[in-house]
Amino acid sequence: MTYVVSVDACIPEGTSEMDPLQRAGAVALIEDGFDSVKSVEGPDGVQVDLVDTIVAVHPGGALLKVVVDAPALEYAEDAVHALVDELLERSELLADWKIERCEVELHQGLAKESLDAADGPDVPPEDPAARKARHAERATAASTDGSDDTETKATAVRNRMLRLADELRSFSPAMFGVRDTGDTERAGERALECAVPPDSARLAAGALVHATDVLVDELFEDVQVLTQEDTNVAECEGPLWHLEHLPDRYALRYDAPFARRFLVTVIALTTRFTDGSFRRLSCVAEELALRFLLGQATTALELYGLLDDDVSAALDAFTDTVYDGMDHEWLYGDPTDEDDEEAPDDVAALTIAPTTPMAFASWFTPFDEGRYIHPSATDESAT
């Protein structure tokens, strides 16, 4: 069976956060460690094979996704925990790091095996895409007939999102349209009418944090589908959550290495959102990543009936502030020359920073020296 194990490793309490150079070093050490291992001996001498890994380092530690083949869930989890623990101990730089979480996530392949083995009149369709559509239909039906007590669930989700809002440390309420009523320049009835209520701003912020977990997990599944089929988005036969929603003009170039770089970019961007270090979007890929994050947050809010006018206004204010005039929308238009892999001549000069073109080759290139790109995303040899 194939399992995906998520591992959160953190630097020791009381130590300073890692700077960009230290983070790059940590990535190299962890990736080199994984590269040196083909299999791990689990409990009772059971062999667990290492299939794939993704490493994303942030100022406070690292998020690891480890794909393994193991005879049972427990073997996968125990073997990965032991492996990561050993890799950390090998390095003087990482020896004091602690594993805070190590748990198995259900992999697409395992779920498909279980469904294929099912029997009876209600057996799900064999095709994964059809199962996904059927699941969505049932969720919609449940929400309309009230069988899932949607009002109670919506209240619980709303409360959770409000709690999560505090984790979006890089953005003040003003970024979501909340006005300071004590500001004399904004005083008056008109200003107050335009202000976003604080609770609506917090709900929008919490929805973004909630959406981060969902987006990362679903993008990881997209990476696995492209890796298993050894193909690109345009030719992929399996179901994809998000990558098929990138601009169509480059669909043939969205292969597994690209998908890994894009996933790491999403993790790096959202980490900066939550650790307080975000300043500006760093590259075109981050613009597209934010588009996906906003879409995921909006979907979650709509699903539970939480997307009212005030919350929409809060998200709009956040979007306008973070994008700050940048424009990637033309990428979604019809290309003027379908055979041209790069930007057409009439738009090649368009930029989203003063001197940075939006051509595909530049998607993971920082707009300027002051912008952060995760080392794994800048690895051009991956594409």
CSV table of C-alpha atoms in Angstrom, one decimal:
chain,number,residue,atom,x,y,z
A,1,MET,CA,0.0,0.0,0.0
A,2,THR,CA,1.1,3.6,-0.7
A,3,TYR,CA,0.9,6.1,2.1
A,4,VAL,CA,1.6,9.8,2.4
A,5,VAL,CA,3.2,10.8,5.8
A,6,SER,CA,3.2,14.4,6.9
A,7,VAL,CA,5.9,15.5,9.3
A,8,ASP,CA,6.3,18.8,11.1
A,9,ALA,CA,9.8,19.3,12.4
A,10,CYS,CA,10.5,22.4,14.5
A,11,ILE,CA,13.6,24.2,15.7
A,12,PRO,CA,14.2,24.2,19.5
A,13,GLU,CA,12.1,26.5,21.7
A,14,GLY,CA,13.8,29.7,22.6
A,15,THR,CA,16.1,29.8,19.6
A,16,SER,CA,16.1,32.4,16.9
A,17,GLU,CA,14.3,31.8,13.6
A,18,MET,CA,16.4,30.7,10.7
A,19,ASP,CA,17.4,33.3,8.2
A,20,PRO,CA,17.3,32.6,4.4
A,21,LEU,CA,20.8,31.2,4.3
A,22,GLN,CA,20.1,28.8,7.2
A,23,ARG,CA,16.9,27.7,5.6
A,24,ALA,CA,18.6,26.9,2.3
A,25,GLY,CA,21.2,24.9,4.3
A,26,ALA,CA,18.5,23.0,6.1
A,27,VAL,CA,16.8,22.1,2.8
A,28,ALA,CA,20.0,20.8,1.4
A,29,LEU,CA,20.7,18.7,4.4
A,30,ILE,CA,17.3,17.1,4.6
A,31,GLU,CA,17.0,16.5,0.9
A,32,ASP,CA,20.5,14.9,0.8
A,33,GLY,CA,19.5,12.7,3.7
A,34,PHE,CA,16.4,11.5,1.9
A,35,ASP,CA,18.4,11.0,-1.4
A,36,SER,CA,20.7,8.6,0.4
A,37,VAL,CA,17.8,6.3,1.5
A,38,LYS,CA,15.9,3.8,-0.7
A,39,SER,CA,14.1,1.9,2.0
A,40,VAL,CA,13.7,1.8,5.8
A,41,GLU,CA,13.4,-1.2,8.1
A,42,GLY,CA,10.2,-0.8,10.1
A,43,PRO,CA,8.9,-2.6,13.2
A,44,ASP,CA,9.5,-6.4,13.2
A,45,GLY,CA,12.0,-6.1,10.3
A,46,VAL,CA,9.3,-5.1,7.8
A,47,GLN,CA,10.8,-3.2,4.8
A,48,VAL,CA,9.2,0.2,4.0
A,49,ASP,CA,10.2,1.6,0.6
A,50,LEU,CA,10.7,5.4,0.1
A,51,VAL,CA,8.8,6.5,-3.0
A,52,ASP,CA,9.0,10.3,-3.0
A,53,THR,CA,9.6,13.3,-0.7
A,54,ILE,CA,8.9,17.0,-0.6
A,55,VAL,CA,10.8,19.3,1.7
A,56,ALA,CA,9.6,22.9,2.6
A,57,VAL,CA,11.6,24.8,5.2
A,58,HIS,CA,10.3,27.9,7.0
A,59,PRO,CA,11.8,30.1,9.6
A,60,GLY,CA,10.6,27.9,12.5
A,61,GLY,CA,11.3,24.4,11.0
A,62,ALA,CA,10.2,22.3,8.1
A,63,LEU,CA,7.1,20.6,6.6
A,64,LEU,CA,7.9,17.2,5.0
A,65,LYS,CA,5.7,15.1,2.8
A,66,VAL,CA,7.1,11.5,2.6
A,67,VAL,CA,5.5,8.9,0.3
A,68,VAL,CA,6.2,5.3,1.2
A,69,ASP,CA,5.1,1.8,0.2
A,70,ALA,CA,4.3,-0.2,3.4
A,71,PRO,CA,2.2,-3.2,4.3
A,72,ALA,CA,0.2,-1.2,6.8
A,73,LEU,CA,-0.5,2.3,8.0
A,74,GLU,CA,1.3,1.8,11.3
A,75,TYR,CA,4.5,0.6,9.6
A,76,ALA,CA,4.5,3.6,7.3
A,77,GLU,CA,4.2,6.1,10.2
A,78,ASP,CA,6.7,4.4,12.5
A,79,ALA,CA,9.3,4.0,9.7
A,80,VAL,CA,9.0,7.6,8.5
A,81,HIS,CA,9.2,8.9,12.1
A,82,ALA,CA,12.4,6.8,12.7
A,83,LEU,CA,13.9,7.9,9.4
A,84,VAL,CA,13.3,11.6,9.9
A,85,ASP,CA,14.6,11.4,13.5
A,86,GLU,CA,17.8,9.7,12.3
A,87,LEU,CA,18.3,12.3,9.5
A,88,LEU,CA,18.0,15.1,12.0
A,89,GLU,CA,20.4,13.5,14.4
A,90,ARG,CA,23.0,13.1,11.7
A,91,SER,CA,23.5,16.8,11.3
A,92,GLU,CA,24.9,19.1,13.8
A,93,LEU,CA,22.7,21.9,12.5
A,94,LEU,CA,19.5,19.9,12.8
A,95,ALA,CA,20.3,17.7,15.8
A,96,ASP,CA,18.2,19.7,18.3
A,97,TRP,CA,15.1,19.8,16.1
A,98,LYS,CA,12.0,18.1,17.4
A,99,ILE,CA,9.3,16.2,15.5
A,100,GLU,CA,6.0,17.7,16.5
A,101,ARG,CA,3.8,15.7,14.2
A,102,CYS,CA,4.1,12.6,12.1
A,103,GLU,CA,0.9,11.2,10.7
A,104,VAL,CA,-0.3,9.2,7.8
A,105,GLU,CA,-2.7,10.8,5.2
A,106,LEU,CA,-4.9,8.6,3.0
A,107,HIS,CA,-3.3,8.3,-0.4
A,108,GLN,CA,-5.4,8.4,-3.6
A,109,GLY,CA,-4.2,4.9,-4.6
A,110,LEU,CA,-5.2,3.4,-1.3
A,111,ALA,CA,-8.6,5.0,-1.4
A,112,LYS,CA,-9.1,3.7,-4.9
A,113,GLU,CA,-8.2,0.1,-3.9
A,114,SER,CA,-10.7,0.2,-1.1
A,115,LEU,CA,-13.4,1.5,-3.3
A,116,ASP,CA,-12.6,-1.0,-6.1
A,117,ALA,CA,-13.0,-3.8,-3.5
A,118,ALA,CA,-16.4,-2.6,-2.4
A,119,ASP,CA,-19.6,-4.4,-3.6
A,120,GLY,CA,-23.3,-3.8,-3.6
A,121,PRO,CA,-25.8,-1.4,-5.2
A,122,ASP,CA,-24.2,1.7,-3.7
A,123,VAL,CA,-20.7,1.0,-4.8
A,124,PRO,CA,-19.0,4.2,-6.0
A,125,PRO,CA,-18.0,4.6,-9.7
A,126,GLU,CA,-14.7,3.1,-10.6
A,127,ASP,CA,-13.5,6.2,-12.4
A,128,PRO,CA,-11.9,8.7,-9.8
A,129,ALA,CA,-13.3,11.7,-11.5
A,130,ALA,CA,-16.8,10.3,-11.5
A,131,ARG,CA,-16.5,9.5,-7.8
A,132,LYS,CA,-15.4,13.0,-7.1
A,133,ALA,CA,-18.5,14.4,-9.0
A,134,ARG,CA,-20.8,12.0,-7.1
A,135,HIS,CA,-19.4,13.0,-3.8
A,136,ALA,CA,-20.0,16.7,-4.6
A,137,GLU,CA,-23.6,15.9,-5.6
A,138,ARG,CA,-24.2,14.1,-2.4
A,139,ALA,CA,-22.7,16.9,-0.3
A,140,THR,CA,-25.0,19.4,-2.1
A,141,ALA,CA,-28.1,17.2,-1.6
A,142,ALA,CA,-27.3,16.8,2.1
A,143,SER,CA,-26.9,20.6,2.5
A,144,THR,CA,-30.3,21.2,0.9
A,145,ASP,CA,-32.4,18.6,2.8
A,146,GLY,CA,-30.8,19.6,6.1
A,147,SER,CA,-29.8,16.0,6.9
A,148,ASP,CA,-26.3,17.0,8.0
A,149,ASP,CA,-27.6,19.8,10.3
A,150,THR,CA,-25.8,22.4,8.1
A,151,GLU,CA,-26.6,25.3,10.4
A,152,THR,CA,-24.8,23.7,13.3
A,153,LYS,CA,-21.9,22.7,11.1
A,154,ALA,CA,-21.7,26.2,9.6
A,155,THR,CA,-21.5,27.7,13.1
A,156,ALA,CA,-18.7,25.3,14.1
A,157,VAL,CA,-16.8,26.2,10.9
A,158,ARG,CA,-17.3,29.9,11.5
A,159,ASN,CA,-16.0,29.7,15.0
A,160,ARG,CA,-13.0,27.7,13.9
A,161,MET,CA,-12.2,30.2,11.2
A,162,LEU,CA,-12.4,33.0,13.7
A,163,ARG,CA,-9.9,31.2,15.9
A,164,LEU,CA,-7.6,30.6,13.0
A,165,ALA,CA,-7.6,34.3,12.1
A,166,ASP,CA,-4.9,35.0,14.7
A,167,GLU,CA,-2.5,32.7,12.8
A,168,LEU,CA,-2.5,35.1,9.8
A,169,ARG,CA,0.2,37.2,11.5
A,170,SER,CA,1.4,39.2,8.4
A,171,PHE,CA,-1.8,41.1,8.0
A,172,SER,CA,-3.6,43.7,10.2
A,173,PRO,CA,-7.4,44.2,10.2
A,174,ALA,CA,-6.8,47.2,8.0
A,175,MET,CA,-5.6,44.9,5.2
A,176,PHE,CA,-9.1,43.5,5.2
A,177,GLY,CA,-10.8,46.9,5.0
A,178,VAL,CA,-11.3,47.5,8.7
A,179,ARG,CA,-11.2,51.3,9.4
A,180,ASP,CA,-9.8,52.9,12.5
A,181,THR,CA,-12.8,55.0,13.7
A,182,GLY,CA,-10.4,57.1,15.7
A,183,ASP,CA,-8.7,58.3,12.6
A,184,THR,CA,-9.8,61.9,11.9
A,185,GLU,CA,-9.2,61.6,8.2
A,186,ARG,CA,-11.6,58.7,8.0
A,187,ALA,CA,-14.2,60.0,10.4
A,188,GLY,CA,-17.8,60.6,9.3
A,189,GLU,CA,-20.8,58.6,8.3
A,190,ARG,CA,-19.5,57.8,4.7
A,191,ALA,CA,-16.2,56.3,6.0
A,192,LEU,CA,-18.1,54.1,8.5
A,193,GLU,CA,-20.5,52.9,5.8
A,194,CYS,CA,-17.5,51.7,3.8
A,195,ALA,CA,-15.8,50.0,6.7
A,196,VAL,CA,-15.7,46.2,7.0
A,197,PRO,CA,-16.8,45.0,10.4
A,198,PRO,CA,-14.0,43.4,12.4
A,199,ASP,CA,-15.7,40.0,12.7
A,200,SER,CA,-16.1,39.8,8.9
A,201,ALA,CA,-12.4,40.7,8.5
A,202,ARG,CA,-11.4,38.0,11.0
A,203,LEU,CA,-13.7,35.5,9.2
A,204,ALA,CA,-12.0,36.3,5.9
A,205,ALA,CA,-8.5,35.9,7.5
A,206,GLY,CA,-9.5,32.6,9.1
A,207,ALA,CA,-10.8,31.3,5.9
A,208,LEU,CA,-7.4,31.9,4.3
A,209,VAL,CA,-5.7,29.9,7.0
A,210,HIS,CA,-8.3,27.1,6.7
A,211,ALA,CA,-7.9,27.1,2.9
A,212,THR,CA,-4.1,26.7,3.2
A,213,ASP,CA,-4.3,23.2,4.7
A,214,VAL,CA,-6.8,22.1,2.0
A,215,LEU,CA,-4.9,23.6,-0.8
A,216,VAL,CA,-1.5,22.1,0.2
A,217,ASP,CA,-3.0,18.6,0.6
A,218,GLU,CA,-4.9,18.7,-2.7
A,219,LEU,CA,-1.8,20.1,-4.6
A,220,PHE,CA,0.2,17.3,-3.2
A,221,GLU,CA,-2.3,14.8,-4.6
A,222,ASP,CA,-1.9,16.6,-8.0
A,223,VAL,CA,1.8,16.1,-7.8
A,224,GLN,CA,1.4,12.4,-7.1
A,225,VAL,CA,-1.0,11.9,-10.1
A,226,LEU,CA,1.4,13.6,-12.5
A,227,THR,CA,4.3,11.6,-11.0
A,228,GLN,CA,2.6,8.3,-11.3
A,229,GLU,CA,1.4,8.9,-14.9
A,230,ASP,CA,4.8,10.6,-15.8
A,231,THR,CA,2.9,13.1,-17.9
A,232,ASN,CA,1.8,16.8,-17.9
A,233,VAL,CA,-1.6,18.5,-17.2
A,234,ALA,CA,-2.6,18.6,-20.8
A,235,GLU,CA,-2.2,14.8,-21.3
A,236,CYS,CA,-3.1,13.6,-17.8
A,237,GLU,CA,-5.9,11.1,-17.6
A,238,GLY,CA,-6.3,11.1,-13.8
A,239,PRO,CA,-8.3,13.6,-11.8
A,240,LEU,CA,-6.5,16.8,-10.7
A,241,TRP,CA,-7.7,19.3,-8.0
A,242,HIS,CA,-6.0,22.5,-9.0
A,243,LEU,CA,-3.2,22.3,-11.6
A,244,GLU,CA,-5.6,22.0,-14.5
A,245,HIS,CA,-6.8,25.5,-13.5
A,246,LEU,CA,-3.5,27.1,-14.4
A,247,PRO,CA,-3.4,29.1,-17.7
A,248,ASP,CA,-4.1,26.7,-20.5
A,249,ARG,CA,-1.5,28.1,-22.8
A,250,TYR,CA,1.3,26.3,-20.9
A,251,ALA,CA,-0.6,23.1,-20.0
A,252,LEU,CA,2.0,20.9,-21.8
A,253,ARG,CA,4.7,22.3,-19.5
A,254,TYR,CA,2.9,21.6,-16.2
A,255,ASP,CA,4.7,18.3,-15.5
A,256,ALA,CA,5.6,16.6,-12.1
A,257,PRO,CA,8.8,18.7,-11.6
A,258,PHE,CA,6.9,21.9,-12.2
A,259,ALA,CA,4.1,20.8,-9.9
A,260,ARG,CA,6.6,20.1,-7.1
A,261,ARG,CA,8.1,23.6,-7.5
A,262,PHE,CA,4.6,25.1,-7.5
A,263,LEU,CA,3.6,23.2,-4.4
A,264,VAL,CA,6.8,24.4,-2.6
A,265,THR,CA,5.9,27.9,-3.7
A,266,VAL,CA,2.5,27.7,-2.1
A,267,ILE,CA,3.9,26.4,1.1
A,268,ALA,CA,6.6,29.1,1.2
A,269,LEU,CA,4.1,31.8,0.5
A,270,THR,CA,1.5,30.7,3.1
A,271,THR,CA,4.3,30.2,5.6
A,272,ARG,CA,5.2,33.9,5.2
A,273,PHE,CA,1.6,34.8,5.7
A,274,THR,CA,1.4,33.0,9.0
A,275,ASP,CA,4.9,33.7,10.5
A,276,GLY,CA,4.6,37.4,10.0
A,277,SER,CA,7.4,37.8,7.5
A,278,PHE,CA,5.4,38.5,4.3
A,279,ARG,CA,6.1,41.8,2.6
A,280,ARG,CA,5.3,41.4,-1.1
A,281,LEU,CA,4.6,38.7,-3.6
A,282,SER,CA,7.9,37.5,-5.0
A,283,CYS,CA,7.2,36.0,-8.4
A,284,VAL,CA,4.5,35.1,-11.0
A,285,ALA,CA,4.1,31.7,-9.4
A,286,GLU,CA,3.2,33.3,-6.1
A,287,GLU,CA,0.6,35.4,-7.9
A,288,LEU,CA,-1.0,32.3,-9.2
A,289,ALA,CA,-0.7,30.5,-5.8
A,290,LEU,CA,-2.5,33.4,-4.2
A,291,ARG,CA,-5.3,33.1,-6.8
A,292,PHE,CA,-5.7,29.4,-5.9
A,293,LEU,CA,-5.7,30.3,-2.1
A,294,LEU,CA,-8.4,32.9,-2.5
A,295,GLY,CA,-10.5,30.6,-4.6
A,296,GLN,CA,-10.2,27.8,-2.0
A,297,ALA,CA,-11.1,30.3,0.8
A,298,THR,CA,-14.1,31.5,-1.2
A,299,THR,CA,-15.3,28.0,-1.9
A,300,ALA,CA,-15.1,27.1,1.8
A,301,LEU,CA,-17.1,30.2,2.9
A,302,GLU,CA,-19.7,29.6,0.2
A,303,LEU,CA,-20.1,25.9,1.2
A,304,TYR,CA,-21.2,26.8,4.7
A,305,GLY,CA,-23.1,29.9,3.8
A,306,LEU,CA,-20.6,32.3,5.3
A,307,LEU,CA,-19.8,34.5,2.3
A,308,ASP,CA,-21.9,37.6,2.9
A,309,ASP,CA,-21.3,41.0,1.5
A,310,ASP,CA,-19.0,42.1,4.3
A,311,VAL,CA,-16.8,39.0,4.1
A,312,SER,CA,-16.6,39.4,0.3
A,313,ALA,CA,-15.6,43.1,0.8
A,314,ALA,CA,-12.9,42.0,3.3
A,315,LEU,CA,-11.5,39.5,0.8
A,316,ASP,CA,-11.6,42.1,-2.0
A,317,ALA,CA,-9.7,44.5,0.2
A,318,PHE,CA,-7.1,41.9,1.0
A,319,THR,CA,-6.8,40.9,-2.7
A,320,ASP,CA,-6.3,44.5,-3.8
A,321,THR,CA,-3.7,45.2,-1.2
A,322,VAL,CA,-1.6,42.1,-1.7
A,323,TYR,CA,-1.7,42.1,-5.5
A,324,ASP,CA,-0.9,45.9,-5.4
A,325,GLY,CA,-1.6,46.5,-9.0
A,326,MET,CA,0.0,43.3,-10.3
A,327,ASP,CA,-1.9,41.7,-13.2
A,328,HIS,CA,-1.6,38.1,-14.3
A,329,GLU,CA,-5.1,37.8,-15.7
A,330,TRP,CA,-3.9,38.1,-19.4
A,331,LEU,CA,-2.3,34.6,-18.9
A,332,TYR,CA,-5.8,33.2,-18.9
A,333,GLY,CA,-6.8,34.7,-22.2
A,334,ASP,CA,-6.5,32.9,-25.5
A,335,PRO,CA,-2.9,33.0,-26.8
A,336,THR,CA,-2.4,34.8,-30.1
A,337,ASP,CA,-0.1,32.0,-31.3
A,338,GLU,CA,-1.0,28.6,-30.0
A,339,ASP,CA,2.3,27.2,-31.2
A,340,ASP,CA,4.4,29.7,-29.3
A,341,GLU,CA,5.4,28.4,-25.9
A,342,GLU,CA,6.4,31.8,-24.7
A,343,ALA,CA,4.4,35.0,-24.3
A,344,PRO,CA,3.2,36.4,-27.7
A,345,ASP,CA,4.9,39.4,-29.1
A,346,ASP,CA,2.2,41.8,-28.3
A,347,VAL,CA,2.2,41.0,-24.6
A,348,ALA,CA,5.8,40.0,-24.2
A,349,ALA,CA,6.6,43.5,-22.8
A,350,LEU,CA,3.9,43.4,-20.2
A,351,THR,CA,5.3,43.2,-16.7
A,352,ILE,CA,4.0,42.8,-13.2
A,353,ALA,CA,7.0,44.5,-11.8
A,354,PRO,CA,8.9,47.3,-13.5
A,355,THR,CA,11.4,45.1,-15.3
A,356,THR,CA,10.0,41.5,-14.9
A,357,PRO,CA,8.3,39.8,-17.8
A,358,MET,CA,5.5,37.2,-17.3
A,359,ALA,CA,6.9,34.6,-19.7
A,360,PHE,CA,6.7,31.0,-18.4
A,361,ALA,CA,10.5,30.8,-17.9
A,362,SER,CA,10.2,33.7,-15.4
A,363,TRP,CA,7.4,32.3,-13.2
A,364,PHE,CA,9.8,31.3,-10.4
A,365,THR,CA,12.2,34.2,-10.9
A,366,PRO,CA,12.1,36.8,-8.1
A,367,PHE,CA,11.0,40.3,-9.2
A,368,ASP,CA,14.0,41.8,-7.6
A,369,GLU,CA,16.8,40.9,-5.1
A,370,GLY,CA,14.7,41.8,-2.1
A,371,ARG,CA,12.1,39.1,-2.7
A,372,TYR,CA,12.2,35.6,-1.2
A,373,ILE,CA,11.9,32.4,-3.3
A,374,HIS,CA,12.2,29.0,-1.7
A,375,PRO,CA,15.4,27.2,-2.8
A,376,SER,CA,13.5,24.2,-4.1
A,377,ALA,CA,11.3,26.4,-6.3
A,378,THR,CA,14.3,28.2,-7.9
A,379,ASP,CA,15.8,24.9,-8.9
A,380,GLU,CA,15.6,25.2,-12.7
A,381,SER,CA,17.0,21.7,-13.2
A,382,ALA,CA,13.7,20.3,-11.9
A,383,THR,CA,11.8,21.4,-15.1
